[in-house]
Structures are given as structure tokens and as C-alpha cells.
XYZ file of C-alpha atoms in Angstrom:
84
model
C -18.828 15.303 -54.886
C -18.501 18.154 -52.370
C -22.259 18.564 -52.246
C -22.664 14.882 -51.404
C -19.985 15.108 -48.703
C -21.150 18.288 -47.004
C -24.767 19.074 -47.872
C -26.717 15.952 -48.745
C -27.141 14.529 -45.243
C -27.936 17.854 -43.509
C -30.643 18.473 -46.128
C -32.035 14.969 -45.558
C -32.560 15.787 -41.882
C -33.934 19.268 -42.602
C -30.906 21.306 -41.502
C -28.421 23.664 -43.043
C -24.752 22.721 -42.880
C -24.231 25.135 -39.946
C -27.255 23.805 -38.043
C -26.099 20.233 -38.548
C -22.530 21.118 -37.528
C -23.777 22.684 -34.302
C -26.121 19.785 -33.464
C -23.699 16.980 -34.365
C -20.782 18.773 -32.714
C -22.798 19.286 -29.542
C -23.773 15.622 -29.467
C -20.157 14.600 -30.046
C -18.813 16.782 -27.240
C -21.506 15.523 -24.866
C -20.602 11.924 -25.739
C -16.895 12.579 -25.159
C -17.578 14.195 -21.772
C -19.937 11.360 -20.817
C -17.387 8.800 -21.984
C -14.595 10.357 -19.918
C -16.923 10.328 -16.908
C -17.591 6.607 -17.522
C -13.867 5.829 -17.691
C -13.253 7.734 -14.463
C -16.212 5.908 -12.922
C -14.569 2.600 -13.898
C -11.493 3.535 -11.837
C -13.346 5.159 -8.941
C -16.879 3.730 -8.788
C -18.087 6.419 -6.392
C -17.357 9.158 -8.962
C -19.810 10.062 -11.730
C -22.302 7.389 -10.707
C -25.077 8.582 -13.044
C -23.229 10.870 -15.463
C -22.900 8.343 -18.302
C -26.484 7.128 -18.173
C -27.721 10.703 -17.693
C -25.823 11.821 -20.781
C -27.282 8.993 -22.860
C -30.801 9.733 -21.614
C -30.475 13.475 -22.324
C -29.102 12.934 -25.837
C -31.802 10.376 -26.618
C -34.523 12.754 -25.418
C -33.080 15.564 -27.545
C -32.993 13.336 -30.603
C -36.534 12.045 -30.074
C -37.853 15.566 -29.438
C -36.174 16.809 -32.623
C -37.691 13.955 -34.656
C -41.130 14.655 -33.194
C -40.843 18.367 -33.986
C -39.772 17.571 -37.550
C -42.647 15.098 -37.944
C -45.108 17.734 -36.682
C -43.705 20.301 -39.101
C -44.049 17.835 -41.989
C -47.633 17.020 -41.024
C -48.444 20.715 -40.789
C -46.856 21.366 -44.186
C -48.853 18.532 -45.759
C -52.103 19.834 -44.296
C -51.349 23.316 -45.617
C -50.700 21.859 -49.070
C -54.103 20.179 -49.051
C -55.871 23.386 -48.076
C -54.359 25.258 -50.993
């Protein structure tokens, strides 16, 4: 039960619990900060004009880059397996 709660998903994405905590926590904090900026922008349109969209773009790029790096590592591992 505890393994399923705390370790299964991080292992599925190729991370330790600590690595996943750091990555997910960082994403969460960035989303909160971006969300607060969007709410403030709603009240005062001249404030934080691009902060929300910039946050979304940055997080998306990080996620895509991480997926690409993982895919490359998997391809490299498969090619090494075939050589052996």
C-alpha cells in the first residue's frame, strides 16, 4: 500500500521519490506563483501582462525537454542491450 502511494509513480517516470518530490514541488510552486500573478492581472490588467503565459510556456518546455531526455536515454539503453 505505501509503496503504491509513494514509490510506484516516481518509478514509472524514472525518478526516485526525492527527485519526483523536487520536480513536482517545483512545478506546483511555479503554478501557484503564476496563478497569483494571473489573479492580480485580472484586477490590474497592466500588471503581470505575460507572467501567466510565460509560466505555462516555461513549465511545458521543461516537461517536454524531460520527456525527450528520458526517451533518448531509453533509446540509448536499448541500443546498448542489442550490442551486448
